[in-house]
mmCIF file of C-alpha atoms in Angstrom:
data_model
loop_
_atom_site.group_PDB
_atom_site.id
_atom_site.type_symbol
_atom_site.label_atom_id
_atom_site.label_comp_id
_atom_site.label_asym_id
_atom_site.label_seq_id
_atom_site.Cartn_x
_atom_site.Cartn_y
_atom_site.Cartn_z
ATOM 1 C CA UNK R 1 21.116 -9.365 -38.193
ATOM 2 C CA UNK R 2 18.408 -9.833 -40.803
ATOM 3 C CA UNK R 3 15.316 -7.963 -39.663
ATOM 4 C CA UNK R 4 12.914 -10.308 -41.450
ATOM 5 C CA UNK R 5 14.448 -13.267 -39.658
ATOM 6 C CA UNK R 6 14.209 -11.434 -36.309
ATOM 7 C CA UNK R 7 10.563 -10.590 -36.906
ATOM 8 C CA UNK R 8 9.757 -14.154 -37.910
ATOM 9 C CA UNK R 9 11.416 -15.469 -34.742
ATOM 10 C CA UNK R 10 9.467 -12.935 -32.712
ATOM 11 C CA UNK R 11 6.131 -13.998 -34.203
ATOM 12 C CA UNK R 12 6.853 -17.598 -33.273
ATOM 13 C CA UNK R 13 7.851 -16.521 -29.758
ATOM 14 C CA UNK R 14 4.729 -14.394 -29.407
ATOM 15 C CA UNK R 15 2.569 -17.411 -30.195
ATOM 16 C CA UNK R 16 4.276 -19.550 -27.569
ATOM 17 C CA UNK R 17 3.912 -16.890 -24.893
ATOM 18 C CA UNK R 18 0.278 -16.295 -25.901
ATOM 19 C CA UNK R 19 -0.477 -19.942 -25.163
ATOM 20 C CA UNK R 20 0.344 -19.102 -21.537
ATOM 21 C CA UNK R 21 -1.696 -15.903 -21.576
ATOM 22 C CA UNK R 22 1.274 -13.552 -21.993
ATOM 23 C CA UNK R 23 1.051 -10.551 -24.329
ATOM 24 C CA UNK R 24 4.615 -9.933 -25.494
ATOM 25 C CA UNK R 25 3.715 -6.595 -27.074
ATOM 26 C CA UNK R 26 2.286 -5.376 -23.778
ATOM 27 C CA UNK R 27 5.393 -6.545 -21.915
ATOM 28 C CA UNK R 28 7.590 -4.668 -24.378
ATOM 29 C CA UNK R 29 5.512 -1.515 -23.991
ATOM 30 C CA UNK R 30 5.847 -1.679 -20.219
ATOM 31 C CA UNK R 31 9.600 -2.120 -20.535
ATOM 32 C CA UNK R 32 9.796 0.923 -22.805
ATOM 33 C CA UNK R 33 8.236 3.026 -20.039
ATOM 34 C CA UNK R 34 11.055 2.224 -17.587
ATOM 35 C CA UNK R 35 13.968 4.657 -17.336
ATOM 36 C CA UNK R 36 17.228 3.379 -15.895
ATOM 37 C CA UNK R 37 19.536 5.916 -14.290
ATOM 38 C CA UNK R 38 22.944 5.470 -15.927
ATOM 39 C CA UNK R 39 25.892 6.362 -13.663
ATOM 40 C CA UNK R 40 28.364 8.923 -14.974
ATOM 41 C CA UNK R 41 31.253 7.629 -12.861
ATOM 42 C CA UNK R 42 31.822 4.506 -14.968
ATOM 43 C CA UNK R 43 33.182 6.755 -17.720
ATOM 44 C CA UNK R 44 36.186 8.187 -15.871
ATOM 45 C CA UNK R 45 36.812 5.814 -12.941
ATOM 46 C CA UNK R 46 35.069 8.053 -10.373
ATOM 47 C CA UNK R 47 37.548 10.869 -10.942
ATOM 48 C CA UNK R 48 35.287 13.844 -11.530
ATOM 49 C CA UNK R 49 36.356 17.299 -12.666
ATOM 50 C CA UNK R 50 37.107 19.286 -9.534
ATOM 51 C CA UNK R 51 40.683 19.708 -10.768
ATOM 52 C CA UNK R 52 42.678 18.713 -13.874
ATOM 53 C CA UNK R 53 44.313 15.800 -12.024
ATOM 54 C CA UNK R 54 41.193 14.677 -10.157
ATOM 55 C CA UNK R 55 41.176 11.007 -9.221
ATOM 56 C CA UNK R 56 39.368 8.686 -6.857
ATOM 57 C CA UNK R 57 41.025 8.452 -3.459
ATOM 58 C CA UNK R 58 39.885 6.672 -0.322
ATOM 59 C CA UNK R 59 36.436 6.725 1.142
ATOM 60 C CA UNK R 60 35.886 2.987 0.985
ATOM 61 C CA UNK R 61 36.070 2.859 -2.821
ATOM 62 C CA UNK R 62 38.578 1.349 -5.228
ATOM 63 C CA UNK R 63 38.760 1.223 -9.025
ATOM 64 C CA UNK R 64 41.020 -1.357 -10.614
ATOM 65 C CA UNK R 65 42.429 -1.376 -14.119
ATOM 66 C CA UNK R 66 43.855 1.179 -16.509
ATOM 67 C CA UNK R 67 42.198 0.436 -19.836
ATOM 68 C CA UNK R 68 42.931 3.098 -22.484
ATOM 69 C CA UNK R 69 40.361 5.722 -23.442
ATOM 70 C CA UNK R 70 39.179 7.123 -20.106
ATOM 71 C CA UNK R 71 37.185 10.350 -20.412
ATOM 72 C CA UNK R 72 39.387 13.268 -19.361
ATOM 73 C CA UNK R 73 37.022 16.187 -19.827
ATOM 74 C CA UNK R 74 33.335 16.956 -19.555
ATOM 75 C CA UNK R 75 33.028 16.978 -23.337
ATOM 76 C CA UNK R 76 34.663 13.565 -23.649
ATOM 77 C CA UNK R 77 32.462 12.112 -20.914
ATOM 78 C CA UNK R 78 29.314 13.491 -22.538
ATOM 79 C CA UNK R 79 30.374 12.175 -25.935
ATOM 80 C CA UNK R 80 30.929 8.717 -24.460
ATOM 81 C CA UNK R 81 27.593 8.822 -22.642
ATOM 82 C CA UNK R 82 25.745 9.827 -25.797
ATOM 83 C CA UNK R 83 27.247 6.861 -27.625
ATOM 84 C CA UNK R 84 26.307 4.513 -24.799
ATOM 85 C CA UNK R 85 22.723 5.799 -24.756
ATOM 86 C CA UNK R 86 22.499 5.208 -28.517
ATOM 87 C CA UNK R 87 23.124 1.480 -27.944
ATOM 88 C CA UNK R 88 20.617 1.007 -25.110
ATOM 89 C CA UNK R 89 16.939 0.534 -26.010
ATOM 90 C CA UNK R 90 14.521 2.938 -24.356
ATOM 91 C CA UNK R 91 14.721 6.437 -22.904
ATOM 92 C CA UNK R 92 16.861 6.701 -19.792
ATOM 93 C CA UNK R 93 18.364 9.047 -17.202
ATOM 94 C CA UNK R 94 21.852 10.142 -16.144
ATOM 95 C CA UNK R 95 23.041 9.955 -12.552
ATOM 96 C CA UNK R 96 25.660 12.590 -11.609
ATOM 97 C CA UNK R 97 27.958 12.934 -8.623
ATOM 98 C CA UNK R 98 28.757 16.378 -7.231
ATOM 99 C CA UNK R 99 32.406 16.138 -8.342
ATOM 100 C CA UNK R 100 31.244 16.207 -11.987
ATOM 101 C CA UNK R 101 30.306 19.886 -12.021
ATOM 102 C CA UNK R 102 31.316 22.295 -14.747
ATOM 103 C CA UNK R 103 33.770 24.316 -12.657
ATOM 104 C CA UNK R 104 35.444 26.054 -15.646
ATOM 105 C CA UNK R 105 38.886 25.487 -14.191
ATOM 106 C CA UNK R 106 38.039 27.365 -11.001
ATOM 107 C CA UNK R 107 38.670 25.821 -7.594
ATOM 108 C CA UNK R 108 35.261 25.433 -5.949
ATOM 109 C CA UNK R 109 35.128 23.522 -2.699
ATOM 110 C CA UNK R 110 32.178 21.275 -2.069
ATOM 111 C CA UNK R 111 30.551 23.538 0.497
ATOM 112 C CA UNK R 112 30.312 26.246 -2.177
ATOM 113 C CA UNK R 113 28.839 24.433 -5.193
ATOM 114 C CA UNK R 114 25.493 25.462 -6.637
ATOM 115 C CA UNK R 115 23.104 24.863 -9.534
ATOM 116 C CA UNK R 116 25.167 27.169 -11.720
ATOM 117 C CA UNK R 117 27.949 24.559 -11.786
ATOM 118 C CA UNK R 118 25.546 22.058 -13.351
ATOM 119 C CA UNK R 119 23.704 24.309 -15.784
ATOM 120 C CA UNK R 120 25.681 22.929 -18.730
ATOM 121 C CA UNK R 121 24.608 19.421 -17.671
ATOM 122 C CA UNK R 122 20.983 20.557 -17.607
ATOM 123 C CA UNK R 123 21.389 22.096 -21.066
ATOM 124 C CA UNK R 124 23.036 18.904 -22.358
ATOM 125 C CA UNK R 125 20.286 16.761 -20.846
ATOM 126 C CA UNK R 126 17.669 18.824 -22.663
ATOM 127 C CA UNK R 127 19.549 18.321 -25.933
ATOM 128 C CA UNK R 128 19.753 14.579 -25.316
ATOM 129 C CA UNK R 129 16.137 14.421 -24.118
ATOM 130 C CA UNK R 130 17.087 12.712 -20.887
ATOM 131 C CA UNK R 131 16.513 13.467 -17.199
ATOM 132 C CA UNK R 132 19.044 13.791 -14.371
ATOM 133 C CA UNK R 133 19.604 12.340 -10.906
ATOM 134 C CA UNK R 134 22.211 13.505 -8.410
ATOM 135 C CA UNK R 135 24.491 12.418 -5.560
ATOM 136 C CA UNK R 136 26.438 14.304 -2.910
ATOM 137 C CA UNK R 137 30.129 13.301 -2.963
ATOM 138 C CA UNK R 138 31.545 12.626 0.506
ATOM 139 C CA UNK R 139 34.778 10.907 -0.508
ATOM 140 C CA UNK R 140 38.045 11.785 -2.308
ATOM 141 C CA UNK R 141 38.478 14.955 -0.253
ATOM 142 C CA UNK R 142 40.947 16.050 2.469
ATOM 143 C CA UNK R 143 38.111 16.291 4.996
ATOM 144 C CA UNK R 144 37.134 12.667 4.340
ATOM 145 C CA UNK R 145 40.587 11.133 4.655
ATOM 146 C CA UNK R 146 39.823 9.629 8.073
ATOM 147 C CA UNK R 147 36.808 7.823 6.639
ATOM 148 C CA UNK R 148 34.429 10.003 8.649
ATOM 149 C CA UNK R 149 32.219 12.843 7.455
ATOM 150 C CA UNK R 150 28.739 13.460 8.882
ATOM 151 C CA UNK R 151 29.582 11.401 11.988
ATOM 152 C CA UNK R 152 33.016 12.937 12.555
ATOM 153 C CA UNK R 153 33.777 13.990 16.160
ATOM 154 C CA UNK R 154 34.962 17.397 14.859
ATOM 155 C CA UNK R 155 31.933 19.683 14.575
ATOM 156 C CA UNK R 156 33.669 21.840 11.953
ATOM 157 C CA UNK R 157 34.158 18.858 9.658
ATOM 158 C CA UNK R 158 30.542 17.827 10.146
ATOM 159 C CA UNK R 159 29.480 21.398 9.370
ATOM 160 C CA UNK R 160 31.402 21.325 6.068
ATOM 161 C CA UNK R 161 29.696 18.115 4.933
ATOM 162 C CA UNK R 162 26.256 19.183 6.145
ATOM 163 C CA UNK R 163 26.554 22.301 3.997
ATOM 164 C CA UNK R 164 27.724 20.214 1.033
ATOM 165 C CA UNK R 165 24.718 17.886 1.180
ATOM 166 C CA UNK R 166 22.309 20.792 1.624
ATOM 167 C CA UNK R 167 23.714 22.379 -1.512
ATOM 168 C CA UNK R 168 23.507 19.095 -3.389
ATOM 169 C CA UNK R 169 19.828 18.800 -2.533
ATOM 170 C CA UNK R 170 19.265 22.298 -3.918
ATOM 171 C CA UNK R 171 21.140 21.338 -7.079
ATOM 172 C CA UNK R 172 19.017 18.221 -7.473
ATOM 173 C CA UNK R 173 15.824 20.201 -6.959
ATOM 174 C CA UNK R 174 16.922 22.703 -9.617
ATOM 175 C CA UNK R 175 17.654 19.851 -12.047
ATOM 176 C CA UNK R 176 14.223 18.345 -11.428
ATOM 177 C CA UNK R 177 12.494 21.664 -11.953
ATOM 178 C CA UNK R 178 14.404 22.512 -15.134
ATOM 179 C CA UNK R 179 13.848 19.079 -16.677
ATOM 180 C CA UNK R 180 10.270 18.650 -15.382
ATOM 181 C CA UNK R 181 11.053 15.308 -13.776
ATOM 182 C CA UNK R 182 11.762 14.698 -10.101
ATOM 183 C CA UNK R 183 15.484 14.289 -9.486
ATOM 184 C CA UNK R 184 16.504 11.502 -7.103
ATOM 185 C CA UNK R 185 19.198 12.759 -4.746
ATOM 186 C CA UNK R 186 20.948 9.848 -3.072
ATOM 187 C CA UNK R 187 23.230 10.102 -0.044
ATOM 188 C CA UNK R 188 25.967 7.571 0.648
ATOM 189 C CA UNK R 189 28.774 8.306 3.098
ATOM 190 C CA UNK R 190 31.962 6.320 3.795
ATOM 191 C CA UNK R 191 31.734 6.688 7.582
ATOM 192 C CA UNK R 192 33.023 3.746 9.588
ATOM 193 C CA UNK R 193 36.096 2.296 11.246
ATOM 194 C CA UNK R 194 38.665 -0.274 10.218
ATOM 195 C CA UNK R 195 38.876 -1.724 13.736
ATOM 196 C CA UNK R 196 36.311 -2.257 16.442
ATOM 197 C CA UNK R 197 35.089 0.878 18.163
ATOM 198 C CA UNK R 198 33.699 1.141 21.658
ATOM 199 C CA UNK R 199 31.257 4.021 21.259
ATOM 200 C CA UNK R 200 29.189 3.131 18.217
ATOM 201 C CA UNK R 201 26.234 4.968 19.688
ATOM 202 C CA UNK R 202 28.107 8.285 19.665
ATOM 203 C CA UNK R 203 28.937 7.978 15.959
ATOM 204 C CA UNK R 204 25.342 7.177 15.124
ATOM 205 C CA UNK R 205 23.995 9.969 17.289
ATOM 206 C CA UNK R 206 26.195 12.476 15.453
ATOM 207 C CA UNK R 207 25.098 11.093 12.080
ATOM 208 C CA UNK R 208 21.440 11.235 13.098
ATOM 209 C CA UNK R 209 21.772 14.881 14.168
ATOM 210 C CA UNK R 210 23.606 15.794 10.959
ATOM 211 C CA UNK R 211 20.918 14.157 8.850
ATOM 212 C CA UNK R 212 18.141 15.882 10.805
ATOM 213 C CA UNK R 213 19.708 19.229 9.978
ATOM 214 C CA UNK R 214 20.210 18.321 6.312
ATOM 215 C CA UNK R 215 16.621 17.199 5.769
ATOM 216 C CA UNK R 216 14.949 19.805 7.967
ATOM 217 C CA UNK R 217 14.025 21.877 4.916
ATOM 218 C CA UNK R 218 12.810 20.908 1.462
ATOM 219 C CA UNK R 219 14.358 22.999 -1.312
ATOM 220 C CA UNK R 220 11.986 24.406 -3.895
ATOM 221 C CA UNK R 221 11.880 22.278 -7.030
ATOM 222 C CA UNK R 222 11.300 18.616 -7.816
ATOM 223 C CA UNK R 223 13.347 16.360 -5.560
ATOM 224 C CA UNK R 224 13.204 12.812 -4.163
ATOM 225 C CA UNK R 225 15.602 12.021 -1.315
ATOM 226 C CA UNK R 226 17.139 8.630 -0.586
ATOM 227 C CA UNK R 227 19.739 7.310 1.870
ATOM 228 C CA UNK R 228 22.027 4.375 1.123
ATOM 229 C CA UNK R 229 23.330 1.861 3.649
ATOM 230 C CA UNK R 230 26.308 -0.470 3.440
ATOM 231 C CA UNK R 231 27.550 -3.583 5.199
ATOM 232 C CA UNK R 232 31.254 -2.694 5.118
ATOM 233 C CA UNK R 233 33.845 -0.991 2.958
ATOM 234 C CA UNK R 234 37.580 -0.506 2.575
ATOM 235 C CA UNK R 235 38.589 1.159 5.821
ATOM 236 C CA UNK R 236 35.245 0.393 7.444
ATOM 237 C CA UNK R 237 35.554 -3.364 7.730
ATOM 238 C CA UNK R 238 34.551 -3.516 11.395
ATOM 239 C CA UNK R 239 31.914 -0.803 11.700
ATOM 240 C CA UNK R 240 29.725 1.188 9.312
ATOM 241 C CA UNK R 241 27.805 4.051 10.898
ATOM 242 C CA UNK R 242 25.057 4.155 8.254
ATOM 243 C CA UNK R 243 23.954 0.547 8.466
ATOM 244 C CA UNK R 244 20.830 -0.919 6.873
ATOM 245 C CA UNK R 245 18.874 -0.750 10.119
ATOM 246 C CA UNK R 246 20.019 2.797 10.883
ATOM 247 C CA UNK R 247 18.916 4.200 7.544
ATOM 248 C CA UNK R 248 15.678 2.242 7.447
ATOM 249 C CA UNK R 249 14.672 3.838 10.729
ATOM 250 C CA UNK R 250 15.738 7.310 9.638
ATOM 251 C CA UNK R 251 14.083 7.029 6.229
ATOM 252 C CA UNK R 252 10.804 5.852 7.698
ATOM 253 C CA UNK R 253 10.718 8.588 10.325
ATOM 254 C CA UNK R 254 11.610 11.381 7.909
ATOM 255 C CA UNK R 255 9.749 10.298 4.781
ATOM 256 C CA UNK R 256 12.788 9.414 2.652
ATOM 257 C CA UNK R 257 13.456 6.515 0.301
ATOM 258 C CA UNK R 258 15.828 3.746 1.334
ATOM 259 C CA UNK R 259 18.397 2.873 -1.306
ATOM 260 C CA UNK R 260 19.115 -0.852 -1.620
ATOM 261 C CA UNK R 261 22.439 -1.522 -3.340
ATOM 262 C CA UNK R 262 22.811 -5.104 -4.540
ATOM 263 C CA UNK R 263 26.427 -5.201 -3.354
ATOM 264 C CA UNK R 264 25.892 -3.728 0.091
ATOM 265 C CA UNK R 265 24.701 -6.806 1.948
ATOM 266 C CA UNK R 266 26.020 -10.217 2.946
ATOM 267 C CA UNK R 267 26.872 -12.258 -0.188
ATOM 268 C CA UNK R 268 24.030 -14.690 0.495
ATOM 269 C CA UNK R 269 21.506 -11.984 1.386
ATOM 270 C CA UNK R 270 18.841 -11.327 -1.260
ATOM 271 C CA UNK R 271 17.920 -7.758 -2.151
ATOM 272 C CA UNK R 272 14.926 -9.172 -4.039
ATOM 273 C CA UNK R 273 13.567 -10.521 -0.765
ATOM 274 C CA UNK R 274 13.550 -7.005 0.694
ATOM 275 C CA UNK R 275 11.233 -5.492 -1.935
ATOM 276 C CA UNK R 276 7.895 -6.852 -0.758
ATOM 277 C CA UNK R 277 8.995 -6.468 2.869
ATOM 278 C CA UNK R 278 9.519 -2.736 2.446
ATOM 279 C CA UNK R 279 6.674 -1.838 0.088
ATOM 280 C CA UNK R 280 4.044 -1.642 2.880
ATOM 281 C CA UNK R 281 6.284 0.849 4.707
ATOM 282 C CA UNK R 282 7.735 3.025 1.947
ATOM 283 C CA UNK R 283 5.943 4.591 -0.995
ATOM 284 C CA UNK R 284 9.061 4.376 -3.188
ATOM 285 C CA UNK R 285 12.408 2.576 -3.231
ATOM 286 C CA UNK R 286 15.717 3.222 -4.973
ATOM 287 C CA UNK R 287 17.625 0.159 -6.171
ATOM 288 C CA UNK R 288 21.289 0.294 -7.154
ATOM 289 C CA UNK R 289 21.788 -2.550 -9.613
ATOM 290 C CA UNK R 290 25.337 -3.812 -9.175
ATOM 291 C CA UNK R 291 27.271 -7.074 -9.009
ATOM 292 C CA UNK R 292 29.429 -7.949 -6.057
ATOM 293 C CA UNK R 293 31.997 -10.714 -6.334
ATOM 294 C CA UNK R 294 32.592 -12.022 -2.806
ATOM 295 C CA UNK R 295 32.212 -8.453 -1.545
ATOM 296 C CA UNK R 296 30.899 -5.075 -2.680
ATOM 297 C CA UNK R 297 33.270 -4.877 -5.620
ATOM 298 C CA UNK R 298 30.961 -3.015 -8.011
ATOM 299 C CA UNK R 299 31.406 -5.314 -11.003
ATOM 300 C CA UNK R 300 29.589 -4.729 -14.298
ATOM 301 C CA UNK R 301 26.026 -6.043 -14.123
ATOM 302 C CA UNK R 302 25.321 -9.298 -15.966
ATOM 303 C CA UNK R 303 22.085 -11.177 -16.742
ATOM 304 C CA UNK R 304 22.459 -13.205 -13.555
ATOM 305 C CA UNK R 305 20.099 -15.081 -11.258
ATOM 306 C CA UNK R 306 20.320 -12.251 -8.707
ATOM 307 C CA UNK R 307 19.250 -9.597 -11.188
ATOM 308 C CA UNK R 308 16.448 -11.743 -12.589
ATOM 309 C CA UNK R 309 15.239 -12.504 -9.059
ATOM 310 C CA UNK R 310 15.188 -8.778 -8.277
ATOM 311 C CA UNK R 311 13.122 -7.944 -11.356
ATOM 312 C CA UNK R 312 10.761 -10.859 -10.798
ATOM 313 C CA UNK R 313 10.073 -9.699 -7.252
ATOM 314 C CA UNK R 314 9.436 -6.134 -8.413
ATOM 315 C CA UNK R 315 6.942 -7.245 -11.051
ATOM 316 C CA UNK R 316 5.314 -9.891 -8.850
ATOM 317 C CA UNK R 317 4.799 -7.260 -6.144
ATOM 318 C CA UNK R 318 3.319 -4.935 -8.813
ATOM 319 C CA UNK R 319 5.847 -2.355 -7.679
ATOM 320 C CA UNK R 320 7.407 -1.300 -10.981
ATOM 321 C CA UNK R 321 5.974 2.217 -10.731
ATOM 322 C CA UNK R 322 7.269 2.577 -7.169
ATOM 323 C CA UNK R 323 10.866 1.515 -7.734
ATOM 324 C CA UNK R 324 13.664 3.644 -9.186
ATOM 325 C CA UNK R 325 16.381 1.605 -10.905
ATOM 326 C CA UNK R 326 19.927 2.975 -11.103
ATOM 327 C CA UNK R 327 23.182 1.340 -12.176
ATOM 328 C CA UNK R 328 26.174 1.525 -9.846
ATOM 329 C CA UNK R 329 29.508 -0.048 -10.776
ATOM 330 C CA UNK R 330 32.902 1.007 -12.061
ATOM 331 C CA UNK R 331 35.391 -1.094 -13.964
ATOM 332 C CA UNK R 332 38.574 0.312 -15.484
ATOM 333 C CA UNK R 333 39.790 -3.047 -16.774
ATOM 334 C CA UNK R 334 37.732 -2.953 -19.985
ATOM 335 C CA UNK R 335 36.148 -0.584 -22.484
ATOM 336 C CA UNK R 336 34.172 1.804 -20.270
ATOM 337 C CA UNK R 337 31.480 2.583 -22.838
ATOM 338 C CA UNK R 338 30.967 -1.125 -23.368
ATOM 339 C CA UNK R 339 30.655 -1.609 -19.606
ATOM 340 C CA UNK R 340 27.796 0.901 -19.486
ATOM 341 C CA UNK R 341 25.964 -0.852 -22.297
ATOM 342 C CA UNK R 342 26.498 -4.386 -20.988
ATOM 343 C CA UNK R 343 25.066 -3.463 -17.586
ATOM 344 C CA UNK R 344 22.127 -1.464 -18.905
ATOM 345 C CA UNK R 345 21.095 -4.058 -21.474
ATOM 346 C CA UNK R 346 21.466 -6.871 -18.928
ATOM 347 C CA UNK R 347 19.238 -5.011 -16.468
ATOM 348 C CA UNK R 348 16.607 -4.344 -19.111
ATOM 349 C CA UNK R 349 16.724 -7.949 -20.327
ATOM 350 C CA UNK R 350 16.158 -9.160 -16.774
ATOM 351 C CA UNK R 351 13.182 -6.841 -16.434
ATOM 352 C CA UNK R 352 11.714 -8.029 -19.748
ATOM 353 C CA UNK R 353 12.172 -11.628 -18.603
ATOM 354 C CA UNK R 354 10.171 -10.770 -15.479
ATOM 355 C CA UNK R 355 7.445 -8.966 -17.431
ATOM 356 C CA UNK R 356 6.980 -12.101 -19.536
ATOM 357 C CA UNK R 357 6.170 -14.246 -16.516
ATOM 358 C CA UNK R 358 2.541 -15.485 -16.235
ATOM 359 C CA UNK R 359 2.254 -14.033 -12.740
ATOM 360 C CA UNK R 360 -1.534 -14.184 -12.533
ATOM 361 C CA UNK R 361 -1.578 -17.850 -13.475
ATOM 362 C CA UNK R 362 1.101 -18.568 -10.897
ATOM 363 C CA UNK R 363 -0.886 -16.736 -8.225
ATOM 364 C CA UNK R 364 -3.980 -18.839 -8.988
ATOM 365 C CA UNK R 365 -1.984 -22.055 -8.847
ATOM 366 C CA UNK R 366 -0.457 -21.003 -5.551
ATOM 367 C CA UNK R 367 -3.874 -20.085 -4.136
ATOM 368 C CA UNK R 368 -5.087 -23.554 -5.129
ATOM 369 C CA UNK R 369 -2.147 -25.079 -3.245
ATOM 370 C CA UNK R 370 -0.789 -26.464 -6.505
ATOM 371 C CA UNK R 371 2.902 -26.263 -5.710
ATOM 372 C CA UNK R 372 3.754 -28.679 -8.472
ATOM 373 C CA UNK R 373 1.938 -26.556 -11.063
ATOM 374 C CA UNK R 374 3.789 -23.412 -9.927
ATOM 375 C CA UNK R 375 7.148 -25.116 -10.085
ATOM 376 C CA UNK R 376 6.496 -26.739 -13.471
ATOM 377 C CA UNK R 377 5.282 -23.495 -15.054
ATOM 378 C CA UNK R 378 8.206 -21.548 -13.647
ATOM 379 C CA UNK R 379 10.577 -24.104 -15.166
ATOM 380 C CA UNK R 380 8.734 -23.887 -18.485
ATOM 381 C CA UNK R 381 9.334 -20.136 -18.595
ATOM 382 C CA UNK R 382 13.087 -20.664 -18.551
ATOM 383 C CA UNK R 383 13.081 -22.409 -21.924
ATOM 384 C CA UNK R 384 10.692 -20.119 -23.803
ATOM 385 C CA UNK R 385 12.251 -18.026 -26.633
ATOM 386 C CA UNK R 386 12.799 -14.935 -24.518
ATOM 387 C CA UNK R 387 15.767 -13.861 -26.664
ATOM 388 C CA UNK R 388 13.558 -13.452 -29.727
ATOM 389 C CA UNK R 389 11.335 -11.000 -27.826
ATOM 390 C CA UNK R 390 14.385 -9.034 -26.679
ATOM 391 C CA UNK R 391 15.823 -8.866 -30.208
ATOM 392 C CA UNK R 392 12.544 -7.573 -31.619
ATOM 393 C CA UNK R 393 12.313 -5.021 -28.794
ATOM 394 C CA UNK R 394 15.767 -3.723 -29.788
ATOM 395 C CA UNK R 395 14.727 -3.521 -33.442
ATOM 396 C CA UNK R 396 11.663 -1.458 -32.568
ATOM 397 C CA UNK R 397 13.806 0.788 -30.332
ATOM 398 C CA UNK R 398 16.222 1.435 -33.185
ATOM 399 C CA UNK R 399 19.342 0.072 -31.470
ATOM 400 C CA UNK R 400 21.764 -2.623 -32.655
ATOM 401 C CA UNK R 401 20.590 -6.205 -32.220
ATOM 402 C CA UNK R 402 22.502 -9.282 -31.123
ATOM 403 C CA UNK R 403 26.250 -8.864 -31.443
ATOM 404 C CA UNK R 404 25.919 -5.779 -33.650
ATOM 405 C CA UNK R 405 26.261 -3.443 -30.686
ATOM 406 C CA UNK R 406 29.589 -5.057 -29.783
ATOM 407 C CA UNK R 407 30.922 -4.045 -33.193
ATOM 408 C CA UNK R 408 29.592 -0.521 -32.608
ATOM 409 C CA UNK R 409 31.555 -0.260 -29.349
ATOM 410 C CA UNK R 410 34.715 -1.576 -31.007
ATOM 411 C CA UNK R 411 34.321 0.941 -33.831
ATOM 412 C CA UNK R 412 33.904 3.783 -31.310
ATOM 413 C CA UNK R 413 37.007 2.587 -29.503
ATOM 414 C CA UNK R 414 39.039 2.664 -32.709
ATOM 415 C CA UNK R 415 37.682 6.003 -33.906
ATOM 416 C CA UNK R 416 37.517 7.906 -30.606
ATOM 417 C CA UNK R 417 38.871 6.249 -27.470
ATOM 418 C CA UNK R 418 42.198 5.071 -28.887
ATOM 419 C CA UNK R 419 43.063 8.617 -29.937
ATOM 420 C CA UNK R 420 43.094 9.813 -26.314
ATOM 421 C CA UNK R 421 46.575 9.963 -24.828
#
């Protein structure tokens, strides 16, 4: 796109926003300070690199599609990630799962992993000038085939997974220390039952005790811990041990962050609504930005009403510095690099849209009981030239504007992805 034309459109947009007291330059600067955590597992369909034929299996997760070009090695995944980052405005983070270690072809079970298996990721992150986040992986493993891990009735199986999560926390702390930025370690487990169970309390008591042991010590380094709930999953349709209420109570008692995944609640339940409700209780929150279609199906994030509502609530609550934003979806039915970029740009666009809202004016109107004024101004915001501000933000960030990035993904597909067999 012609840069002069983009700048001219931006100047006109800036004037219109200024009439409502909005500084578009300031909004853009605030957006530039936000780092999304991009999820590595979109690049290889949650396969990981524990073994040459590693693939997602069980644990309440499912990836559909078989689009050509999936990353098969660490080098291919990193190459794809670097290209995706080059098309996303701003400076962002990478979110790793434990199955993505650099195991050098050696069989290393999950209760034996350590920071050394992620040193090459730390080195790569330094080269890319990005930071890292981390996740324990409690699925796609023989000891998770029954859909139970930290709440399993077998103490030996619980012991295996307790040790795994402890080691993952140490890995995350080492990443944070090496990269001088606190690493968010998030814990999600698949534990639940397909059919109704009589003794729910016993499952939850075992999970509580396992978690108490895991979080009893804080590893040296820079680490932020979060726990992630879920409504239901494949194989846990009737009962999920780590429910929203369970983890809220545990997180509050033990000083952890709750993780709110946009696909982990009833379809009509708003994650945005939960932000201001939880801010008085928790210093920080982790949000997994995803898109469920009728259920937690982890679709690629779009610029939807749900995502805009989430970002508006975060900015209205003045909570942007207290919320960590991470992407979480996996789609093997389309170009995987493109999926990363679509979701990241949609999330950032939604946040920019929120930052351009005249929140102070709306608060004054609301305080004056002027419901009409609030509604009319909110409607006015929807027709302002938001796209011109976004395009200029991309220009300043040095990334493709408009449909140009689509051509860049297609070119990468032709030059790189299509050559993978």
